[in-house]
Coordinates of C-alpha atoms in Angstrom, one line a residue:
X10 CA -47.9 -18.4 4.3
X11 CA -46.7 -21.5 2.6
X12 CA -43.6 -23.5 3.4
X13 CA -40.9 -21.8 1.3
X14 CA -42.0 -18.2 2.1
X15 CA -42.3 -18.9 5.8
X16 CA -39.0 -20.7 5.9
X17 CA -37.2 -17.9 4.1
X18 CA -38.6 -15.2 6.4
X19 CA -37.8 -17.4 9.5
X20 CA -34.2 -17.7 8.3
X21 CA -33.7 -14.0 7.7
X22 CA -35.4 -12.8 10.8
X23 CA -34.3 -15.4 13.4
X24 CA -31.5 -17.7 12.3
X25 CA -28.9 -16.1 10.0
X26 CA -27.7 -13.4 12.3
X27 CA -26.4 -16.0 14.8
X28 CA -24.1 -17.3 12.0
X29 CA -22.4 -14.0 11.4
X30 CA -18.8 -14.0 12.7
X31 CA -15.8 -11.7 12.4
X32 CA -14.8 -13.0 9.0
X33 CA -18.2 -12.3 7.6
X34 CA -18.3 -8.8 9.1
X35 CA -14.8 -8.2 7.7
X36 CA -16.1 -9.0 4.2
X37 CA -19.1 -6.7 4.7
X38 CA -16.8 -3.9 5.8
X39 CA -14.8 -4.3 2.6
X40 CA -18.0 -3.9 0.6
X41 CA -18.8 -0.7 2.6
X42 CA -15.4 0.8 2.0
X43 CA -15.5 -0.1 -1.7
X44 CA -19.0 1.2 -2.2
X45 CA -18.3 4.5 -0.6
X46 CA -15.3 5.0 -2.8
X47 CA -17.4 4.2 -5.8
X48 CA -20.0 6.8 -4.7
X49 CA -17.3 9.5 -4.4
X50 CA -16.2 8.6 -8.0
X51 CA -19.6 9.9 -9.1
X52 CA -19.7 12.9 -6.7
X53 CA -21.1 16.0 -8.5
X54 CA -22.0 14.2 -11.7
X55 CA -25.0 15.5 -13.6
X56 CA -27.3 12.5 -13.2
X57 CA -26.8 12.7 -9.4
X58 CA -27.7 16.4 -9.4
X59 CA -30.9 15.6 -11.4
X60 CA -32.0 13.1 -8.8
X61 CA -31.1 15.3 -5.9
X62 CA -33.2 18.0 -7.3
X63 CA -36.2 15.8 -8.2
X64 CA -36.2 13.4 -5.2
X65 CA -34.6 15.1 -2.2
X66 CA -34.9 18.9 -2.5
X67 CA -38.1 20.0 -0.8
X68 CA -38.7 16.7 1.0
X69 CA -36.6 16.9 4.2
X70 CA -35.9 13.8 6.2
X71 CA -33.4 12.0 8.5
X72 CA -31.1 10.4 5.8
X73 CA -28.1 11.8 4.1
X74 CA -26.9 11.8 0.5
X75 CA -23.3 10.6 0.4
X76 CA -20.9 13.5 0.3
X77 CA -23.4 16.1 -0.7
X78 CA -25.1 16.4 2.6
X79 CA -28.7 16.8 1.4
X80 CA -31.1 15.3 3.9
X81 CA -34.2 13.6 2.8
X82 CA -36.7 10.7 3.3
X83 CA -35.0 7.3 3.4
X84 CA -36.5 6.0 0.2
X85 CA -35.6 9.2 -1.7
X86 CA -32.0 9.2 -0.4
X87 CA -31.6 5.5 -1.1
X88 CA -32.5 6.3 -4.8
X89 CA -29.8 8.9 -5.1
X90 CA -27.1 7.0 -3.2
X91 CA -27.8 3.7 -5.1
X92 CA -27.5 5.5 -8.4
X93 CA -24.4 7.3 -7.2
X94 CA -22.6 4.1 -6.1
X95 CA -23.3 2.5 -9.5
X96 CA -22.9 5.4 -11.9
X97 CA -19.2 4.9 -12.7
X98 CA -19.6 1.1 -12.8
X99 CA -16.8 1.0 -10.2
X100 CA -19.0 -0.9 -7.6
X101 CA -18.5 -4.5 -6.6
X102 CA -19.9 -7.5 -8.5
X103 CA -20.8 -11.0 -7.6
X104 CA -20.6 -13.8 -10.1
X105 CA -23.4 -16.1 -8.9
X106 CA -25.7 -13.1 -8.5
X107 CA -24.8 -12.0 -12.0
X108 CA -25.0 -8.4 -10.8
X109 CA -23.8 -5.8 -8.4
X110 CA -24.8 -6.6 -4.8
X111 CA -23.9 -3.5 -2.8
X112 CA -25.3 -0.8 -5.1
X113 CA -29.0 -1.8 -4.6
X114 CA -28.6 -3.0 -1.0
X115 CA -26.2 -0.7 0.9
X116 CA -28.1 2.6 0.3
X117 CA -31.3 1.0 1.7
X118 CA -29.3 -0.1 4.8
X119 CA -27.6 3.2 5.3
X120 CA -30.7 5.3 4.8
X121 CA -32.8 3.4 7.4
X122 CA -29.8 2.8 9.8
X123 CA -29.2 6.5 9.9
X124 CA -32.9 7.1 10.7
X125 CA -32.9 4.4 13.4
X126 CA -29.5 5.5 14.7
X127 CA -27.9 2.1 14.4
X128 CA -24.2 1.2 14.8
X129 CA -22.2 0.4 11.8
X130 CA -21.9 -3.1 13.0
X131 CA -25.6 -3.6 13.3
X132 CA -26.1 -2.1 9.8
X133 CA -23.5 -4.5 8.4
X134 CA -25.2 -7.5 10.0
X135 CA -28.4 -6.6 8.1
X136 CA -26.4 -6.0 5.0
X137 CA -25.0 -9.5 5.2
X138 CA -28.5 -11.0 5.2
X139 CA -29.6 -8.9 2.3
X140 CA -26.5 -9.9 0.4
X141 CA -27.3 -13.6 1.0
X142 CA -30.8 -13.1 -0.4
X143 CA -29.8 -11.5 -3.7
X144 CA -26.8 -13.8 -4.3
X145 CA -28.7 -17.0 -3.5
X146 CA -31.5 -16.0 -5.8
X147 CA -28.9 -15.5 -8.5
X148 CA -28.3 -19.3 -8.3
X149 CA -32.0 -20.0 -8.5
X150 CA -33.2 -17.7 -11.3
X151 CA -30.3 -18.0 -13.8
X152 CA -29.2 -18.5 -16.5
X153 CA -32.5 -17.7 -18.2
X154 CA -33.3 -14.7 -16.0
X155 CA -30.2 -12.8 -17.2
X156 CA -30.3 -14.2 -20.7
X157 CA -33.7 -12.8 -21.6
X158 CA -32.6 -9.4 -20.5
X159 CA -33.4 -8.8 -16.9
X160 CA -30.7 -6.9 -14.9
X161 CA -30.1 -8.9 -11.7
X162 CA -28.9 -5.8 -9.9
X163 CA -32.4 -4.4 -10.2
X164 CA -34.5 -7.5 -9.7
X165 CA -32.6 -9.5 -7.1
X166 CA -31.3 -6.2 -5.6
X167 CA -34.9 -5.2 -4.8
X168 CA -35.4 -8.4 -2.8
X169 CA -32.2 -7.8 -0.9
X170 CA -33.2 -4.2 -0.1
X171 CA -36.6 -5.1 1.1
X172 CA -35.3 -7.9 3.4
X173 CA -32.7 -5.6 4.9
X174 CA -35.2 -2.8 5.3
X175 CA -37.8 -5.1 6.9
X176 CA -35.2 -6.2 9.5
X177 CA -34.1 -2.6 10.3
X178 CA -37.7 -1.6 10.8
X179 CA -38.5 -4.6 12.9
X180 CA -41.3 -6.1 10.8
X181 CA -42.8 -9.3 12.1
X182 CA -43.1 -12.4 9.9
X183 CA -46.5 -11.4 8.5
X184 CA -45.6 -7.8 7.7
X185 CA -42.3 -9.0 6.1
X186 CA -44.2 -11.4 3.9
X187 CA -46.3 -8.5 2.7
X188 CA -43.2 -6.3 2.1
X189 CA -41.7 -9.1 -0.1
X190 CA -45.0 -9.3 -2.0
X191 CA -45.0 -5.5 -2.5
X192 CA -41.4 -5.5 -3.7
X193 CA -42.1 -8.3 -6.2
X194 CA -44.3 -5.9 -8.1
X195 CA -41.7 -3.1 -7.9
X196 CA -38.8 -5.3 -9.2
X197 CA -37.6 -4.6 -12.8
X198 CA -34.8 -3.3 -14.9
X199 CA -33.8 -4.4 -18.4
X200 CA -30.2 -4.8 -19.7
X201 CA -31.1 -2.9 -22.9
X202 CA -30.4 0.2 -20.8
X203 CA -26.7 -0.8 -20.2
X204 CA -24.4 2.1 -21.2
X205 CA -26.9 4.8 -20.1
X206 CA -27.7 6.7 -16.9
X207 CA -30.6 4.4 -16.4
X208 CA -28.2 1.4 -15.9
X209 CA -27.1 2.9 -12.6
X210 CA -30.6 4.1 -11.8
X211 CA -31.5 0.4 -11.5
X212 CA -29.5 0.2 -8.2
X213 CA -31.2 3.4 -7.0
X214 CA -34.6 2.1 -7.8
X215 CA -34.0 -1.2 -6.2
X216 CA -32.7 0.4 -3.0
X217 CA -35.6 2.9 -2.9
X218 CA -38.3 0.3 -3.7
X219 CA -37.0 -2.0 -1.0
X220 CA -37.2 0.8 1.6
X221 CA -40.6 1.9 0.4
X222 CA -42.1 -1.6 0.4
X223 CA -41.0 -2.3 3.9
X224 CA -42.3 1.1 5.1
X225 CA -45.7 0.4 3.4
X226 CA -45.9 -3.0 5.0
X227 CA -45.1 -1.6 8.4
X228 CA -48.2 0.6 8.0
X229 CA -50.5 -2.3 7.1
X230 CA -50.3 -2.2 3.3
X231 CA -50.9 -5.7 2.0
X232 CA -49.7 -7.9 -0.9
X233 CA -49.8 -11.6 -1.5
X234 CA -47.8 -13.1 1.4
X235 CA -47.0 -16.2 -0.6
X236 CA -44.8 -14.5 -3.2
X237 CA -42.4 -17.4 -3.7
X238 CA -45.1 -20.1 -3.9
X239 CA -47.9 -21.2 -6.2
X240 CA -48.9 -20.0 -9.6
X241 CA -47.3 -16.8 -10.9
X242 CA -44.9 -16.6 -8.0
X243 CA -41.7 -14.4 -8.3
X244 CA -39.4 -17.2 -9.5
X245 CA -41.9 -18.6 -12.0
X246 CA -42.3 -15.2 -13.6
X247 CA -38.7 -14.3 -13.7
X248 CA -37.0 -17.7 -14.6
X249 CA -37.5 -20.7 -16.8
X250 CA -35.4 -22.9 -14.4
X251 CA -37.7 -22.3 -11.4
X252 CA -39.6 -25.2 -9.9
X253 CA -41.9 -25.4 -6.9
X254 CA -39.2 -27.1 -4.7
X255 CA -36.2 -25.1 -5.9
X256 CA -36.2 -22.5 -3.2
X257 CA -37.3 -24.9 -0.5
X258 CA -34.3 -27.2 -1.2
X259 CA -31.9 -24.3 -1.5
X260 CA -32.7 -22.6 1.9
X261 CA -30.6 -25.2 3.8
X262 CA -27.5 -23.7 2.2
X263 CA -28.1 -20.1 3.3
X264 CA -25.4 -18.9 5.6
X265 CA -23.4 -22.1 5.3
X266 CA -21.2 -20.4 4.3
X267 CA -22.4 -16.8 3.6
X268 CA -21.9 -16.0 0.0
X269 CA -20.2 -12.7 1.0
X270 CA -17.4 -14.9 2.2
X271 CA -17.5 -17.8 -0.2
X272 CA -17.2 -17.3 -3.1
X273 CA -17.3 -13.7 -2.2
X274 CA -17.5 -10.5 -4.2
X275 CA -15.4 -9.1 -7.0
X276 CA -13.9 -5.7 -6.3
X277 CA -13.1 -3.6 -9.4
X278 CA -9.7 -1.9 -9.8
X279 CA -10.8 -0.3 -13.0
X280 CA -14.1 1.8 -13.5
X281 CA -15.9 -0.2 -16.1
X282 CA -18.2 -3.2 -16.4
X283 CA -17.0 -6.5 -15.0
X284 CA -16.9 -8.6 -18.2
X285 CA -14.3 -6.3 -19.9
X286 CA -12.0 -6.6 -16.9
X287 CA -10.6 -9.9 -18.2
X288 CA -9.6 -8.2 -21.5
X289 CA -8.2 -5.2 -19.7
X290 CA -5.9 -7.5 -17.7
X291 CA -4.9 -9.1 -21.1
X292 CA -3.9 -5.7 -22.5
X293 CA -2.0 -4.8 -19.3
X294 CA 0.0 -8.0 -19.6
X295 CA 0.6 -7.5 -23.3
X296 CA 2.1 -4.1 -22.5
X297 CA 4.1 -5.4 -19.5
X298 CA 5.4 -8.7 -21.1
X299 CA 5.8 -7.6 -24.7
X300 CA 6.0 -3.9 -24.7
X301 CA 3.1 -3.6 -27.2
X302 CA 2.0 0.0 -27.7
X303 CA -1.0 1.5 -29.5
X304 CA 1.0 2.8 -32.4
X305 CA 2.5 -0.6 -33.2
X306 CA -0.8 -2.4 -33.7
X307 CA -2.2 -3.7 -36.9
X308 CA -5.0 -6.1 -35.7
X309 CA -6.6 -7.1 -32.4
X310 CA -8.7 -10.2 -31.8
X311 CA -10.7 -10.8 -28.6
X312 CA -12.0 -14.3 -27.8
X313 CA -14.7 -14.4 -25.2
X314 CA -17.9 -16.4 -24.3
X315 CA -21.1 -16.1 -26.2
X316 CA -22.6 -13.7 -23.6
X317 CA -20.1 -11.0 -24.3
X318 CA -21.5 -9.8 -27.6
X319 CA -25.0 -10.2 -26.3
X320 CA -24.3 -8.1 -23.2
X321 CA -21.7 -5.6 -24.3
X322 CA -23.7 -4.2 -27.1
X323 CA -21.9 -0.8 -27.6
X324 CA -19.1 -2.0 -29.9
X325 CA -18.7 1.6 -31.2
X326 CA -19.7 3.7 -28.1
X327 CA -20.9 7.3 -28.6
X328 CA -20.3 8.5 -25.0
X329 CA -18.4 7.6 -21.8
X330 CA -21.2 5.5 -20.2
X331 CA -21.4 3.4 -23.3
X332 CA -17.7 3.0 -23.2
X333 CA -17.9 1.4 -19.8
X334 CA -20.0 -1.4 -21.2
X335 CA -18.0 -1.8 -24.5
X336 CA -15.5 -4.6 -24.7
X337 CA -13.9 -3.0 -27.8
X338 CA -13.5 0.4 -26.1
X339 CA -12.1 -1.0 -22.9
X340 CA -9.5 -2.8 -24.9
X341 CA -8.7 0.3 -27.0
X342 CA -8.5 2.7 -24.1
X343 CA -6.3 0.3 -22.1
X344 CA -3.7 0.4 -25.0
X345 CA -3.9 4.2 -25.2
X346 CA -4.0 5.0 -21.5
X347 CA -1.9 2.1 -20.1
X348 CA -4.9 1.1 -18.0
X349 CA -8.5 2.5 -17.8
X350 CA -9.0 5.4 -15.4
X351 CA -12.0 7.6 -14.6
X352 CA -10.7 10.0 -17.2
X353 CA -10.8 7.3 -19.8
X354 CA -14.6 7.3 -19.7
X355 CA -15.5 10.9 -20.5
X356 CA -17.5 11.6 -23.6
X357 CA -14.4 13.4 -25.0
X358 CA -12.1 10.4 -24.3
X359 CA -14.4 8.1 -26.3
X360 CA -13.9 10.3 -29.4
X361 CA -10.1 10.4 -29.4
X362 CA -8.7 9.7 -32.8
X363 CA -6.1 7.2 -31.5
X364 CA -9.0 5.3 -29.8
X365 CA -11.2 5.3 -32.9
X366 CA -8.3 4.0 -35.0
X367 CA -7.9 1.0 -32.6
X368 CA -11.7 0.3 -32.5
X369 CA -11.6 -0.3 -36.3
X370 CA -9.0 -3.0 -35.8
X371 CA -10.8 -5.1 -33.1
X372 CA -12.6 -8.3 -33.9
X373 CA -14.7 -10.0 -31.1
X374 CA -15.3 -13.7 -31.7
X375 CA -16.8 -16.7 -29.8
X376 CA -14.7 -19.8 -30.2
X377 CA -16.6 -23.2 -30.1
X378 CA -15.4 -24.0 -26.6
X379 CA -17.0 -20.8 -25.3
X380 CA -20.3 -21.2 -27.1
X381 CA -23.8 -21.4 -25.6
X382 CA -23.8 -25.1 -26.4
X383 CA -21.3 -25.9 -23.7
X384 CA -23.3 -26.4 -20.4
X385 CA -20.5 -25.2 -18.2
X386 CA -20.2 -22.0 -20.2
X387 CA -23.9 -21.3 -20.2
X388 CA -24.0 -21.8 -16.5
X389 CA -21.2 -19.2 -15.9
X390 CA -20.5 -17.2 -19.1
X391 CA -18.6 -14.4 -17.3
X392 CA -16.3 -16.8 -15.5
X393 CA -14.7 -18.0 -18.6
X394 CA -11.2 -17.1 -19.9
X395 CA -10.8 -14.2 -22.3
X396 CA -7.9 -14.0 -24.8
X397 CA -6.6 -11.0 -26.6
X398 CA -4.3 -11.5 -29.6
X399 CA -2.4 -8.7 -31.2
X400 CA -0.6 -8.5 -34.5
X401 CA 1.9 -5.7 -34.8
X402 CA 2.8 -3.7 -38.0
X403 CA 6.1 -5.7 -38.3
X404 CA 4.2 -9.0 -38.3
X405 CA 4.7 -10.2 -34.8
X406 CA 1.8 -11.9 -33.0
X407 CA 1.3 -11.9 -29.3
X408 CA -1.4 -13.7 -27.4
X409 CA -2.4 -13.4 -23.7
X410 CA -5.2 -15.2 -21.9
X411 CA -6.7 -14.1 -18.6
X412 CA -8.5 -17.0 -16.8
X413 CA -9.3 -14.9 -13.6
X414 CA -9.1 -11.2 -13.6
X415 CA -7.6 -9.2 -10.7
X416 CA -10.1 -8.3 -8.0
X417 CA -12.1 -11.5 -8.3
X418 CA -12.4 -13.9 -5.4
X419 CA -9.8 -16.3 -6.9
X420 CA -7.4 -13.4 -7.6
X421 CA -8.5 -11.0 -4.9
X422 CA -8.0 -7.3 -4.3
X423 CA -6.3 -6.7 -0.9
X424 CA -7.4 -4.5 1.9
X425 CA -4.6 -2.2 0.8
X426 CA -6.0 -2.1 -2.7
X427 CA -9.5 -1.2 -1.4
X428 CA -8.1 1.4 1.0
X429 CA -6.2 3.1 -1.8
X430 CA -9.2 3.0 -4.1
X431 CA -11.3 4.7 -1.5
X432 CA -8.6 7.3 -0.8
X433 CA -8.2 8.0 -4.5
X434 CA -11.9 8.5 -5.0
X435 CA -12.9 10.3 -1.8
X436 CA -9.6 12.2 -1.4
X437 CA -10.3 14.3 -4.5
X438 CA -13.3 15.8 -2.6
X439 CA -12.6 15.3 1.2
X440 CA -8.8 15.5 1.1
X441 CA -6.4 12.9 2.4
X442 CA -6.8 13.6 6.2
X443 CA -10.6 13.5 6.2
X444 CA -10.7 10.4 4.0
X445 CA -8.4 8.6 6.4
X446 CA -10.7 9.7 9.3
X447 CA -13.7 8.2 7.5
X448 CA -11.9 4.9 7.3
X449 CA -10.9 5.1 11.0
X450 CA -14.6 5.7 11.9
X451 CA -15.7 2.7 9.9
X452 CA -13.2 0.6 11.9
X453 CA -14.5 1.7 15.4
X454 CA -16.6 -0.9 17.2
X455 CA -18.9 1.8 18.5
X456 CA -19.1 3.8 15.3
X457 CA -22.6 4.9 14.3
X458 CA -24.1 5.3 10.8
X459 CA -25.3 8.9 11.5
X460 CA -21.8 10.0 12.4
X461 CA -20.3 8.2 9.4
X462 CA -22.7 9.9 7.0
X463 CA -21.9 13.3 8.6
X464 CA -18.2 12.7 8.4
X465 CA -18.4 12.4 4.6
X466 CA -20.1 15.7 3.8
X467 CA -17.8 17.6 1.5
X468 CA -19.0 21.0 2.7
X469 CA -19.3 20.6 6.4
X470 CA -21.0 24.0 6.7
X471 CA -24.2 22.3 5.4

């Protein structure tokens, strides 16, 4: 193995765990609670039933599908759970990663931790290291990685899942190097699929492929053990910014601090893509500050960075999943519903006449100071302010700018916010008392992953 690959593996296997403290574990626990809530928001949805039938039924194993109780092989269950966590686009986000860190990582951790009968604490320690991997690589591969159309949740998420899986399975340095090499050929996922069922499948595939690559390496399956070095290495293939020394120089920053703490994740309070959240907060403020209602509006103008129209391609969505990745729809439904809810993103909701009327009034523009030509904007296009301007039928003009949306690290969601989100999502299926019991179990020092997965089965007779 060459220097960069060897140092990365040494960090992940031997050094980073010692740096994990109570604050880091607390942040990881927030991700766990938030992700389980997001999974229950997708409980019983048709895409999940398809995957359960195709990938879990008839292939028994030690791991459990969240809520449903099906038991299957770890890689198969990770596929279902990853898709489930991400289906409603209610899962966490991380700006530097440019993706969703927990969706592709946590299902791999849970599936193998259940198999190995790990404590929740031990599982979270591994989760932290995988999280560091996917977010640090976000700083190395971007902006070109995302700009050309790769979905970081799928690509960087696969790296996170294989690192975590390798740690749980106890792979040595050489086997872990092969696992990383295997996973490099399994990584993929294009943003053209945003607004479809396959967008959430990216998380499931990343989680499943990470598990599978580690399992294969544990049985002696080989790959190039120098996957981050030399010609055609992972970074050189996936990024125009990559250089031979880029990873080597970056490794000194890992865990100092952990990115799960600083800058930390974004937790969503509305079930849609992260970029529209800025505009949603604008609309909420326009209603709160100026009393603007849907029926009063003549014109709506949204000012956002250059990456918005390139990413949120469904300006006139035809179904609920497209609506979640549509800036125009998220603005329109916020005016109609007061704020977006899960009910705002059904196929029927997208076709409401009052929503369609507003969609025809919305103009999305990129002002010069938010163009690709501004280096700071290109470096962080989804960290830029979004402005929504409304003209009413009586000629009044109101304008609100959101510099940092609620739920982001600079304007964070509280533990109470995340608890309520979990109770809202899980309570619809488990009931209030059982949902509270799940949270209590997560908080116990001696809690085990097996017991946690069992406690969330909706039909306990299974």
